[in-house]
GROMACS .gro file of C-alpha atoms in nm:
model
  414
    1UNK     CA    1  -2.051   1.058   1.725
    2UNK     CA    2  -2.180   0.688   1.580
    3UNK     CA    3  -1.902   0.629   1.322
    4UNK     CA    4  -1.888   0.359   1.058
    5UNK     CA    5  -1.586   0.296   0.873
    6UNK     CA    6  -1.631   0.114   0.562
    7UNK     CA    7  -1.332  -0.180   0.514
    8UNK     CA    8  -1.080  -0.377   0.795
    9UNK     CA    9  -0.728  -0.333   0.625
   10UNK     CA   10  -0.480  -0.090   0.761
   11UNK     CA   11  -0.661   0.203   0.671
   12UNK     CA   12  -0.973   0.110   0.803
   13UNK     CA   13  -0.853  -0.007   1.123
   14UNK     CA   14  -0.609   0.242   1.203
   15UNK     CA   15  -0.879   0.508   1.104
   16UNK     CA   16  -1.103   0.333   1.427
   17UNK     CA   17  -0.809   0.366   1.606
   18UNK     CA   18  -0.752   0.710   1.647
   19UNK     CA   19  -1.138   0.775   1.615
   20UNK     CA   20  -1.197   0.579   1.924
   21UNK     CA   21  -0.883   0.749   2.125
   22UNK     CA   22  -1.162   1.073   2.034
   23UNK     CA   23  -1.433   0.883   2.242
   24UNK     CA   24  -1.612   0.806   1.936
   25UNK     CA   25  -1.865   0.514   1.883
   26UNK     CA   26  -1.691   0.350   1.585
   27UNK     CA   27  -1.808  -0.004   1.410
   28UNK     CA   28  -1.570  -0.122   1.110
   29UNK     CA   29  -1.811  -0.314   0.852
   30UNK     CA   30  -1.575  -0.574   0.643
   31UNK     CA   31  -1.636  -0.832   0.361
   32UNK     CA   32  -1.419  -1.051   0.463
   33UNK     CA   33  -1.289  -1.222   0.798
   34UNK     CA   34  -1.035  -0.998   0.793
   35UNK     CA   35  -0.753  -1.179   0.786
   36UNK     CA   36  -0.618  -1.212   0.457
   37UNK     CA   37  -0.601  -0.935   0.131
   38UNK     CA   38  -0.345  -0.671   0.097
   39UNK     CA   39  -0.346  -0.569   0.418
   40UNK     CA   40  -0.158  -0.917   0.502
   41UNK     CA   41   0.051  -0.984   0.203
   42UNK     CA   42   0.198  -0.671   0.125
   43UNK     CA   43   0.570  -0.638   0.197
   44UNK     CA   44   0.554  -0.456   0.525
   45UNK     CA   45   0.802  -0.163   0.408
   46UNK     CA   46   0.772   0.122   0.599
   47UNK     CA   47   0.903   0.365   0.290
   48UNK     CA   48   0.983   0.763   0.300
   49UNK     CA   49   1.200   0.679   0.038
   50UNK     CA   50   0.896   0.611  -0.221
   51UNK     CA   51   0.883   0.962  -0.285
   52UNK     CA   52   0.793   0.897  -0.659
   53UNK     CA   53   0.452   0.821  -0.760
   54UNK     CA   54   0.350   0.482  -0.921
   55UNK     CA   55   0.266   0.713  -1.224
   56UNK     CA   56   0.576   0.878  -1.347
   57UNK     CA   57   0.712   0.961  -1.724
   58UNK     CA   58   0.783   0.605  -1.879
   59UNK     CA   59   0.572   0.397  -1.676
   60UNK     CA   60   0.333   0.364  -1.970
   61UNK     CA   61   0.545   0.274  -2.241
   62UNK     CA   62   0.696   0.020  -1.977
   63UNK     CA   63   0.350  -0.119  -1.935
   64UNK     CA   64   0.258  -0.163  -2.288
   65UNK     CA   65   0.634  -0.319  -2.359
   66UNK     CA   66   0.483  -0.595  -2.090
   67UNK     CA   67   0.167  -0.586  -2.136
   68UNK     CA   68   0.128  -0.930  -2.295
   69UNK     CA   69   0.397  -1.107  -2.055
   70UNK     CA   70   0.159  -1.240  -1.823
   71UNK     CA   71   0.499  -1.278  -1.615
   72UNK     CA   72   0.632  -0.908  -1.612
   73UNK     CA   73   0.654  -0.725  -1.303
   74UNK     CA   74   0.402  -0.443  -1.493
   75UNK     CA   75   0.091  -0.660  -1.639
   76UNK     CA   76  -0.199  -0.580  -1.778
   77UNK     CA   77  -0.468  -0.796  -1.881
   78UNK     CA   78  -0.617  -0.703  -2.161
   79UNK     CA   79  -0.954  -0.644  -2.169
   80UNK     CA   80  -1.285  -0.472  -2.266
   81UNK     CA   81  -1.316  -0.271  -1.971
   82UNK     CA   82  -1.480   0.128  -1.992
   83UNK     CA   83  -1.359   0.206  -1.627
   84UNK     CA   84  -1.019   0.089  -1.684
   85UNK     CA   85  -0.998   0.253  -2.030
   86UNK     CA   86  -1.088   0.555  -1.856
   87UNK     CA   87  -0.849   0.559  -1.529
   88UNK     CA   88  -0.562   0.465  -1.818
   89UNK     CA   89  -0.616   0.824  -1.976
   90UNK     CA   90  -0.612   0.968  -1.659
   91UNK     CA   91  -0.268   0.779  -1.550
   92UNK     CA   92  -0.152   0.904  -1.856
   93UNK     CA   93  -0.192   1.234  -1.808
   94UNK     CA   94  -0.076   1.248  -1.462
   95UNK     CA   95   0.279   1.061  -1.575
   96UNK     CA   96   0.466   1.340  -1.647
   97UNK     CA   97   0.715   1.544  -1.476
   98UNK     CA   98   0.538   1.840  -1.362
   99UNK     CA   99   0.299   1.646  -1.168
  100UNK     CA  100   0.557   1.389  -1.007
  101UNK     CA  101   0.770   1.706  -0.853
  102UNK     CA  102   0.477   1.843  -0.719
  103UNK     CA  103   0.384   1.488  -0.544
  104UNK     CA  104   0.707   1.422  -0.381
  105UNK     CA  105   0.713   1.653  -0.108
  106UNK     CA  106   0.364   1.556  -0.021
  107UNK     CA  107   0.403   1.204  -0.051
  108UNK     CA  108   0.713   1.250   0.175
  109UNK     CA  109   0.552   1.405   0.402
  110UNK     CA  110   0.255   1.177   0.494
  111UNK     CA  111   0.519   0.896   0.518
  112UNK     CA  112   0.740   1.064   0.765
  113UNK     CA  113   0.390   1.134   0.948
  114UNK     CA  114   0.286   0.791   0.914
  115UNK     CA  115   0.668   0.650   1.024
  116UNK     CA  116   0.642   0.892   1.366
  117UNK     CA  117   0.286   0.705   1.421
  118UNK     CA  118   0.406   0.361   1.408
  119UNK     CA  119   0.648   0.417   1.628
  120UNK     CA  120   0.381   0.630   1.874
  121UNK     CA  121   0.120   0.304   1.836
  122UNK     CA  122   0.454   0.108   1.960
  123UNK     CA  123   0.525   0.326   2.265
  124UNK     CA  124   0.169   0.334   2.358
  125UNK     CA  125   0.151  -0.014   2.437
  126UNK     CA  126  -0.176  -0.082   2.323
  127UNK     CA  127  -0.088  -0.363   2.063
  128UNK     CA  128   0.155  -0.487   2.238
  129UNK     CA  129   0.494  -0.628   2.114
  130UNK     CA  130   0.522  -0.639   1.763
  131UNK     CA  131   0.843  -0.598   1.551
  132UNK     CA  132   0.892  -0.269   1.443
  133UNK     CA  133   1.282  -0.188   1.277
  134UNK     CA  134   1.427   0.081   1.131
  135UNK     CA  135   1.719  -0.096   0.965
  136UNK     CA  136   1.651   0.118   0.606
  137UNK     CA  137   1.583  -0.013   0.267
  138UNK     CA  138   1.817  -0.177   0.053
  139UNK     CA  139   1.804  -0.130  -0.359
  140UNK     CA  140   2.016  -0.393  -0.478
  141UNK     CA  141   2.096  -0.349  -0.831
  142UNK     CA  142   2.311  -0.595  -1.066
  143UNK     CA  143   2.381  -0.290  -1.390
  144UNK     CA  144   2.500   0.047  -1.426
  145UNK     CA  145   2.173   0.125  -1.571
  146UNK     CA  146   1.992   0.050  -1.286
  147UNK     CA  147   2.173   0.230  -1.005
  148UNK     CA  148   2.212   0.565  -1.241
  149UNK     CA  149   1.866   0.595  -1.213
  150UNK     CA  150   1.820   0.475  -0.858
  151UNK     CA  151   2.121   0.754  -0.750
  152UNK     CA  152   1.906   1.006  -0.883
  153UNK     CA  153   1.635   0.937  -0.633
  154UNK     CA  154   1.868   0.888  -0.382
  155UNK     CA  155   2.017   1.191  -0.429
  156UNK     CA  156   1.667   1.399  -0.448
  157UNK     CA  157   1.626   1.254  -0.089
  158UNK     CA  158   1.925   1.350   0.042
  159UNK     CA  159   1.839   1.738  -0.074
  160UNK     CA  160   1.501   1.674   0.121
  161UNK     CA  161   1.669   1.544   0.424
  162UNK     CA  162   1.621   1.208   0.435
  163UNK     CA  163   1.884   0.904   0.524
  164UNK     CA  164   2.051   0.778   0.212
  165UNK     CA  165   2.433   0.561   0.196
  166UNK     CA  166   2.576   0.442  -0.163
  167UNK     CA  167   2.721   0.107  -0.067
  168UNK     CA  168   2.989  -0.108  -0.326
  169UNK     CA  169   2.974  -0.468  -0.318
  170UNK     CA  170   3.205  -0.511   0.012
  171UNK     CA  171   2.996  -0.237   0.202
  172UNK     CA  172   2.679  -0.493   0.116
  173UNK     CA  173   2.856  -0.772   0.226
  174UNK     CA  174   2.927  -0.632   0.586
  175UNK     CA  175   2.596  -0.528   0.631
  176UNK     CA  176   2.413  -0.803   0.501
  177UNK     CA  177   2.717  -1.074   0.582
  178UNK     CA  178   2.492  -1.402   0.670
  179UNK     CA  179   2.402  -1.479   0.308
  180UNK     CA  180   2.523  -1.450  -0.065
  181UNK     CA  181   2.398  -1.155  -0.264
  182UNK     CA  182   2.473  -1.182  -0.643
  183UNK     CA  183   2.432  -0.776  -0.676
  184UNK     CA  184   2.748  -0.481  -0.746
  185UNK     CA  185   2.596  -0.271  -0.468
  186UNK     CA  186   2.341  -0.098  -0.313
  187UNK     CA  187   2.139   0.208  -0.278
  188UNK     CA  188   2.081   0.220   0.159
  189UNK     CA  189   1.718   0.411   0.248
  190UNK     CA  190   1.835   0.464   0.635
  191UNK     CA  191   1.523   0.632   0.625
  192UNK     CA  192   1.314   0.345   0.607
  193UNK     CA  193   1.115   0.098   0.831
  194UNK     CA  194   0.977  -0.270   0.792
  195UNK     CA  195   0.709  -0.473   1.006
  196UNK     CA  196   0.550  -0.823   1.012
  197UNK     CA  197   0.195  -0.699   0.889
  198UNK     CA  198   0.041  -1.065   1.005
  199UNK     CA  199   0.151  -1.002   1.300
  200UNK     CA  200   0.037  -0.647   1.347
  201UNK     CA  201  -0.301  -0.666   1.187
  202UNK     CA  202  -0.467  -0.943   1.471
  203UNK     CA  203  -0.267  -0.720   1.771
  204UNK     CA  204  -0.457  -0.448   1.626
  205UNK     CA  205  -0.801  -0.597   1.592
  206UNK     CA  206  -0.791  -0.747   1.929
  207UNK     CA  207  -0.716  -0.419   2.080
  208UNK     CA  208  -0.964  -0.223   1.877
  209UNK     CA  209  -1.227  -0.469   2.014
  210UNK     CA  210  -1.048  -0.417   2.364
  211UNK     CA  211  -1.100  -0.033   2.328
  212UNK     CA  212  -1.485  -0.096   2.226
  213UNK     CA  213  -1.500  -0.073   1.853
  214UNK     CA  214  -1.771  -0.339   1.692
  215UNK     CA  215  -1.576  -0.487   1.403
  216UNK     CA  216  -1.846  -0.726   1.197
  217UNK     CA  217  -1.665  -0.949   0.965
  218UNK     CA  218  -1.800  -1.154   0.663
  219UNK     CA  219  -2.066  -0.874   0.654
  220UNK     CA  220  -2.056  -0.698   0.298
  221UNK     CA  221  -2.237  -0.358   0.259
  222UNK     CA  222  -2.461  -0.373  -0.063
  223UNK     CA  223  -2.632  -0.015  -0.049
  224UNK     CA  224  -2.581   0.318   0.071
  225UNK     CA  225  -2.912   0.546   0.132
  226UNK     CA  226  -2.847   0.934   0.090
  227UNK     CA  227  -3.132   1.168   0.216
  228UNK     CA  228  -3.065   1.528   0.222
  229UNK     CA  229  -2.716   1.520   0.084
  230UNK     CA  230  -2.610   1.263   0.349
  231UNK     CA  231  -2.589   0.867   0.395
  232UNK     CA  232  -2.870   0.802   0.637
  233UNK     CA  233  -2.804   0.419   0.586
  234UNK     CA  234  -2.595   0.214   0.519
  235UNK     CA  235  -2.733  -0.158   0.384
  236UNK     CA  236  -2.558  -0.478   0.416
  237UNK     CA  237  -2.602  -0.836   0.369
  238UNK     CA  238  -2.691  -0.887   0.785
  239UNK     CA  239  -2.884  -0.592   0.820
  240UNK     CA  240  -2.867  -0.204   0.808
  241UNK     CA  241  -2.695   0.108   0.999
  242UNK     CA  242  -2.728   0.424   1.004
  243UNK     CA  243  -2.421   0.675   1.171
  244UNK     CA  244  -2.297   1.041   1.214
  245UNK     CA  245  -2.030   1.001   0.983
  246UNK     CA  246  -1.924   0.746   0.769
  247UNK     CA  247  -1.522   0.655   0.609
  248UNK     CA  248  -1.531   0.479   0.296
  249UNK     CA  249  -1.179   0.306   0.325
  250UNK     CA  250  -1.289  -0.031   0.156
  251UNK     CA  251  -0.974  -0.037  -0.105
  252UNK     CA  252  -1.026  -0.194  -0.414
  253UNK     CA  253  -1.393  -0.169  -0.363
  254UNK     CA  254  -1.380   0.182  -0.304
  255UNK     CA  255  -1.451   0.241  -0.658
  256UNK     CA  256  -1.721   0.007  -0.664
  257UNK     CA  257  -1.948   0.133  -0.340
  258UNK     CA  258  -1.899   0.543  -0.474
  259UNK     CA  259  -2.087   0.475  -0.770
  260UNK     CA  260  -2.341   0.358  -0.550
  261UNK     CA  261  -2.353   0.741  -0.458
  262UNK     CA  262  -2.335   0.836  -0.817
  263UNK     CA  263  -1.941   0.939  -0.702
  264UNK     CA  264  -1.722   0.891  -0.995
  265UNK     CA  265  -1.371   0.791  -0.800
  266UNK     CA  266  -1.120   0.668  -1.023
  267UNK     CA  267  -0.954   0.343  -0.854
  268UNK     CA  268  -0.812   0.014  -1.001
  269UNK     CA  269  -0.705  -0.301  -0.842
  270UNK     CA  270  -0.381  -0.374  -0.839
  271UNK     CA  271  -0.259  -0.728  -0.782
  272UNK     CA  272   0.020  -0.763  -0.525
  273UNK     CA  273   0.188  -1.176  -0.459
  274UNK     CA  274   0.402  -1.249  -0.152
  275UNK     CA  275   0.550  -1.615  -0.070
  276UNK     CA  276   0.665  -1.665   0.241
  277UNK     CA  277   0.989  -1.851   0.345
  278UNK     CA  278   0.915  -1.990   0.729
  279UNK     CA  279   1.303  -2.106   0.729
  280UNK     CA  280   1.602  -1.943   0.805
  281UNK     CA  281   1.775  -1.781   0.462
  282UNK     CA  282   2.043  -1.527   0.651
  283UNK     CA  283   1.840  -1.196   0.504
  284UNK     CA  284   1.838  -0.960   0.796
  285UNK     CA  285   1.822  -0.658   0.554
  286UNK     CA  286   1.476  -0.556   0.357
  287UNK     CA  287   1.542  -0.523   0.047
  288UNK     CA  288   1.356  -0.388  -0.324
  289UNK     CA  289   1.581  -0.642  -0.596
  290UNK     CA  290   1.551  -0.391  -0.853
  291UNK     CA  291   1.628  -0.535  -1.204
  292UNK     CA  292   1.348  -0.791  -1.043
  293UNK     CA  293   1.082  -0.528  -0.899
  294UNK     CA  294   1.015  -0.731  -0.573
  295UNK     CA  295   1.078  -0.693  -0.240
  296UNK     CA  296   1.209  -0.877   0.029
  297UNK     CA  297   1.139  -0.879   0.399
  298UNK     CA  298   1.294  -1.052   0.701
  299UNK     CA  299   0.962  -1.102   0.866
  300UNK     CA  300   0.909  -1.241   1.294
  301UNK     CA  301   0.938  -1.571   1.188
  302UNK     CA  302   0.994  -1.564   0.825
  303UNK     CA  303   1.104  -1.383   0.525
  304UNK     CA  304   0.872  -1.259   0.260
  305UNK     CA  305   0.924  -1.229  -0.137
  306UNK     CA  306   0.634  -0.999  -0.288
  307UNK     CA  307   0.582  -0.857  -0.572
  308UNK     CA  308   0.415  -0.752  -0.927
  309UNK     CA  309   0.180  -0.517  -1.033
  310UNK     CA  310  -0.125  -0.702  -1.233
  311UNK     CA  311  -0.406  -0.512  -1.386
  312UNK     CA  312  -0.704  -0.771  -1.410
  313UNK     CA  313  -1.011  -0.663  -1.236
  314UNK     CA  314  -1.118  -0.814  -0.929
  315UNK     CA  315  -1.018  -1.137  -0.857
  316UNK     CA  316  -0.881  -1.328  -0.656
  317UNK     CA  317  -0.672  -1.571  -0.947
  318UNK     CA  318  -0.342  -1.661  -0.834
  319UNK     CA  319  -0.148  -1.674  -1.176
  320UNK     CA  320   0.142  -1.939  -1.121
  321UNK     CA  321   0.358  -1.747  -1.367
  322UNK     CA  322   0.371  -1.457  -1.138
  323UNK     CA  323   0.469  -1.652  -0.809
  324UNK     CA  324   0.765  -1.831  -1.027
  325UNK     CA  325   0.856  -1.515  -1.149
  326UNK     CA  326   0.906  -1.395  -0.791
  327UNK     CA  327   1.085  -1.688  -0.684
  328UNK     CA  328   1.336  -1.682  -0.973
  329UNK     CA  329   1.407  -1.307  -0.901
  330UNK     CA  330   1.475  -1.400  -0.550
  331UNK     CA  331   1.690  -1.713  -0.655
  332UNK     CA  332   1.893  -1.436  -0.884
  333UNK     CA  333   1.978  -1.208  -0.624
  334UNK     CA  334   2.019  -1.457  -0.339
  335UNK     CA  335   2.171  -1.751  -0.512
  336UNK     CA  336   2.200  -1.980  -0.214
  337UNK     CA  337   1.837  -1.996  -0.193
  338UNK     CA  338   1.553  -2.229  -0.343
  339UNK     CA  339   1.250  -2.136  -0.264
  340UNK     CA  340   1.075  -2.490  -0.269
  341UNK     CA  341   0.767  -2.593  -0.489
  342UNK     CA  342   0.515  -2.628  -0.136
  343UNK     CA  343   0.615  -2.274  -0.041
  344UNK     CA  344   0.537  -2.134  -0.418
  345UNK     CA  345   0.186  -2.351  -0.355
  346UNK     CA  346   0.111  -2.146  -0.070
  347UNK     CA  347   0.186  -1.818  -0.236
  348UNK     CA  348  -0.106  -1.577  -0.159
  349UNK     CA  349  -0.242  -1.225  -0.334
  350UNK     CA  350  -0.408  -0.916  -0.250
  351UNK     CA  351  -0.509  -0.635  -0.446
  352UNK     CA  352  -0.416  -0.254  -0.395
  353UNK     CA  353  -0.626   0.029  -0.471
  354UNK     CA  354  -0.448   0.252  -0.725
  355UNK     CA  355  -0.574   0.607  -0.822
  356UNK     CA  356  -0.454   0.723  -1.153
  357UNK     CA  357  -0.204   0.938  -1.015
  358UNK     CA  358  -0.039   0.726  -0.769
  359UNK     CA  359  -0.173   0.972  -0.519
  360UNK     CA  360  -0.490   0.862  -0.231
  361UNK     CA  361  -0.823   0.959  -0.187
  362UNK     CA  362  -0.836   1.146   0.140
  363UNK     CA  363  -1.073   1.417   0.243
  364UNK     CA  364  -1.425   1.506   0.271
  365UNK     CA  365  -1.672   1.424  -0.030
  366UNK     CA  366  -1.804   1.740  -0.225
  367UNK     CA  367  -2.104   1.564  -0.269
  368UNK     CA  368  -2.202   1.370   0.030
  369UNK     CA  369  -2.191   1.569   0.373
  370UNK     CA  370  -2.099   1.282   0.613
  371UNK     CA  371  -1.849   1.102   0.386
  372UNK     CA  372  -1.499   1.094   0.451
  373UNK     CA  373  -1.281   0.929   0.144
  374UNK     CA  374  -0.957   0.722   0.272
  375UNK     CA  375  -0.856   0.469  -0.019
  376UNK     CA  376  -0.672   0.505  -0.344
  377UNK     CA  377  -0.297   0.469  -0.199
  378UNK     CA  378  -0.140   0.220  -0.418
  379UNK     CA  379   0.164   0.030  -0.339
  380UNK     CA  380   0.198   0.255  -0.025
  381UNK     CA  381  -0.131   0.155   0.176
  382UNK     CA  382   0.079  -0.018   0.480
  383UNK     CA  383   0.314   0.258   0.500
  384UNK     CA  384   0.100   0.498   0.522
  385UNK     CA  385  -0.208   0.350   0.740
  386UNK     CA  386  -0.162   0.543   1.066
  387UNK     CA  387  -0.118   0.898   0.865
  388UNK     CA  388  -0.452   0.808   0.703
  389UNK     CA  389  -0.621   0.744   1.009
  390UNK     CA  390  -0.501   1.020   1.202
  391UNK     CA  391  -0.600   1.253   0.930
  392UNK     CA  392  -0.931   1.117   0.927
  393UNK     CA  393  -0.999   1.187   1.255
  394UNK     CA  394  -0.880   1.556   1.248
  395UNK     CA  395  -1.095   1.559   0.954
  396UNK     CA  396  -1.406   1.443   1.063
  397UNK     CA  397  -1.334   1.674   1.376
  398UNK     CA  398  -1.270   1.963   1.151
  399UNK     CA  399  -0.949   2.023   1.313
  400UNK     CA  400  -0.654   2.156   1.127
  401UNK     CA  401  -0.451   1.853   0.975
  402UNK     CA  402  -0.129   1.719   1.042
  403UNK     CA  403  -0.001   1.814   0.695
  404UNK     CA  404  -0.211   1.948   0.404
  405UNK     CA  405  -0.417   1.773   0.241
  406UNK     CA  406  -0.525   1.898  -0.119
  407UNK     CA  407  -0.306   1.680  -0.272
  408UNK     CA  408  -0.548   1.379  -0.192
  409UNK     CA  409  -0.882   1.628  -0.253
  410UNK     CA  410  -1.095   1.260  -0.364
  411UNK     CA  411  -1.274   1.520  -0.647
  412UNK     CA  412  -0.951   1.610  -0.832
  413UNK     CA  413  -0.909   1.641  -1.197
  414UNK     CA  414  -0.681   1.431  -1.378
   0.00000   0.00000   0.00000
């Protein structure tokens, strides 16, 4: 079949990736030059330990108390905004208890799916070299407060049988022994994985191009022509296309191109920051600094500092309050570090597409014959690429899925 996928992050890409292992004709149509956005400044965690959903019982009240703190880990800006007004209700309703149990299994699942694919990608050889570790995950914590409620977590995962270790102060200290951690102990994810996503992201390109996939870059679809209950073209600023089937995986702009289809998919940005330290600091352990909500990730060549979650539209604004915020959460876990003023300049920001449950889009429009949905997955988009993509494919090839799938249905109520 003539497949176009709709966006060049991780989704998008690894989506062409298992499409074209199906001897598919598959051309990825991106905005950009693809070499920047989420996809490259996220924090490179590969995470069955997020079994909780971004919206869980509190998270409201904890975004309101920051709401006006343009520095909080939580912001949102506020403003007039009907869409946003709208996906608020629905995160609302979807933040309670009932619905979080119900999403942890899945959302275990399709990260234990997507793990196993990384590490098939790896042994495959087609990309290459490109660091791949599965040292775990550790949640530092400095209060009592904080590891109460991370031990709860921890031990839901251990009943699910995942990797989990409670480590004091000394325990931390032998495993992470190379630098000074101002924290009383740990939470270890053995479960977990971490990757240099700059470096993964061009190996993966390159091969894709290799393989025969036409990627067109800096080519931004405007229009999408339905005829008959399917696209029969898709319009962009260079020209226009028409396909078998076609994967809307264009993440933030997800939202944006559905109503184009008169699609109502709920979907915010959400505003990740990274800064990058390209000097040794003695982290060889990834780590979420928890009284801080960032992460921190010894990257091939350097270690990264990312974090926040901003509600502002689209935009591409990098708020200097933010990156300081970052770097004095890293300074107060790690106090031997300064991160210096040139490497907060060259902070950078990419924004994650959020569904109002915390849950993604992925699955077959009800509307739209030849439309596959694969967007919506939040803070977890890196983790959980390859799953996406290999669902995709056994979607479009109405095969029987890896894992089910209703979870993600893209026409669910909230």
């Amino acid at each position: 079949m003539k497949i176009i996928i709709i966006g060049g992050g991780i989704v998008g890409l690894s989506s062409a990736y298992f499409l074209q292992k199906e001897g598919h004709q598959v051309t990825v149509i991106d905005k950009s030059d693809i070499s920047s956005g989420a996809s490259f400044v996220n924090a490179g965690f590969l995470t069955p330990s997020h079994i909780i959903p971004m919206a869980s019982p509190g998270k409201i009240a904890q975004g309101i108390k920051w709401m006006f703190d343009s520095s909080s880990p939580f912001y949102i800006r506020p403003r007039w905004d009907i869409d946003f007004f709208k996906w608020s209700w629905y995160f609302h309703r979807s933040s309670n208890r009932a619905k979080v149990e119900k999403a942890i299994p899945v959302i275990r699942d399709i990260n234990l799916l997507s793990r196993d694919l990384f590490e098939d990608i790896k042994a495959s050889g087609d990309l290459g070299d490109f660091q791949l570790e599965r040292k775990g995950l550790l949640m530092l914590y400095k209060t009592e407060a904080a590891y109460e409620k991370e031990k709860k977590v921890a031990d839901r995962l251990s009943s699910l049988g995942l990797e989990v270790a409670d480590l004091d102060a000394s325990e931390l200290k032998k495993i992470e022994p190379d630098t000074e951690i101002d924290a009383k102990g740990a939470i270890h994810y053995i479960c977990d994985g971490h990757t240099t996503p700059t470096e993964l992201m061009p190996k993966l390109v390159a091969y894709l191009r290799r393989a025969g996939v036409d990627i067109k870059t800096n080519e931004e679809v405007l229009d999408l022509a339905v005829c008959n209950g399917q696209i029969a073209q898709v319009e962009t600023s260079k020209g226009s296309y028409t396909a078998d089937e076609i994967v809307l995986a264009a993440g933030s702009w997800s939202g944006i191109l559905s109503k184009k289809l008169d699609i109502s998919l709920p979907l915010q940005p959400g505003k990740g920051y990274r800064i990058n330290v390209s000097r040794p600091t003695g982290i060889s352990m990834p780590a979420i600094l928890m009284e801080a909500n960032m992460a921190v990730t010894p990257m091939r060549g350097f270690t990264r500092f990312a974090g926040t979650m901003e509600f502002s539209g689209i935009n591409a604004t990098i708020r200097k309050e933010r990156v300081l915020a970052i770097a004095h959460g890293a300074k107060n876990y790690y106090p031997d570090l300064e991160i210096t003023s040139e490497e907060i300049a060259d902070a950078r920001t990419g924004m994650r597409p959020v569904s109002p449950d915390g849950l993604p889009y992925i699955g077959k429009s009800k509307n739209i014959e030849n439309l596959t949905f694969a967007t919506g997955h939040a803070m977890m988009g890196w983790s959980l690429g390859p799953a996406t993509g290999k669902l995709v494919s056994e979607i479009i090839h109405r095969e029987k899925t890896s894992m089910d799938i209703s979870a993600f249905a893209p026409g669910r109520r909230f």
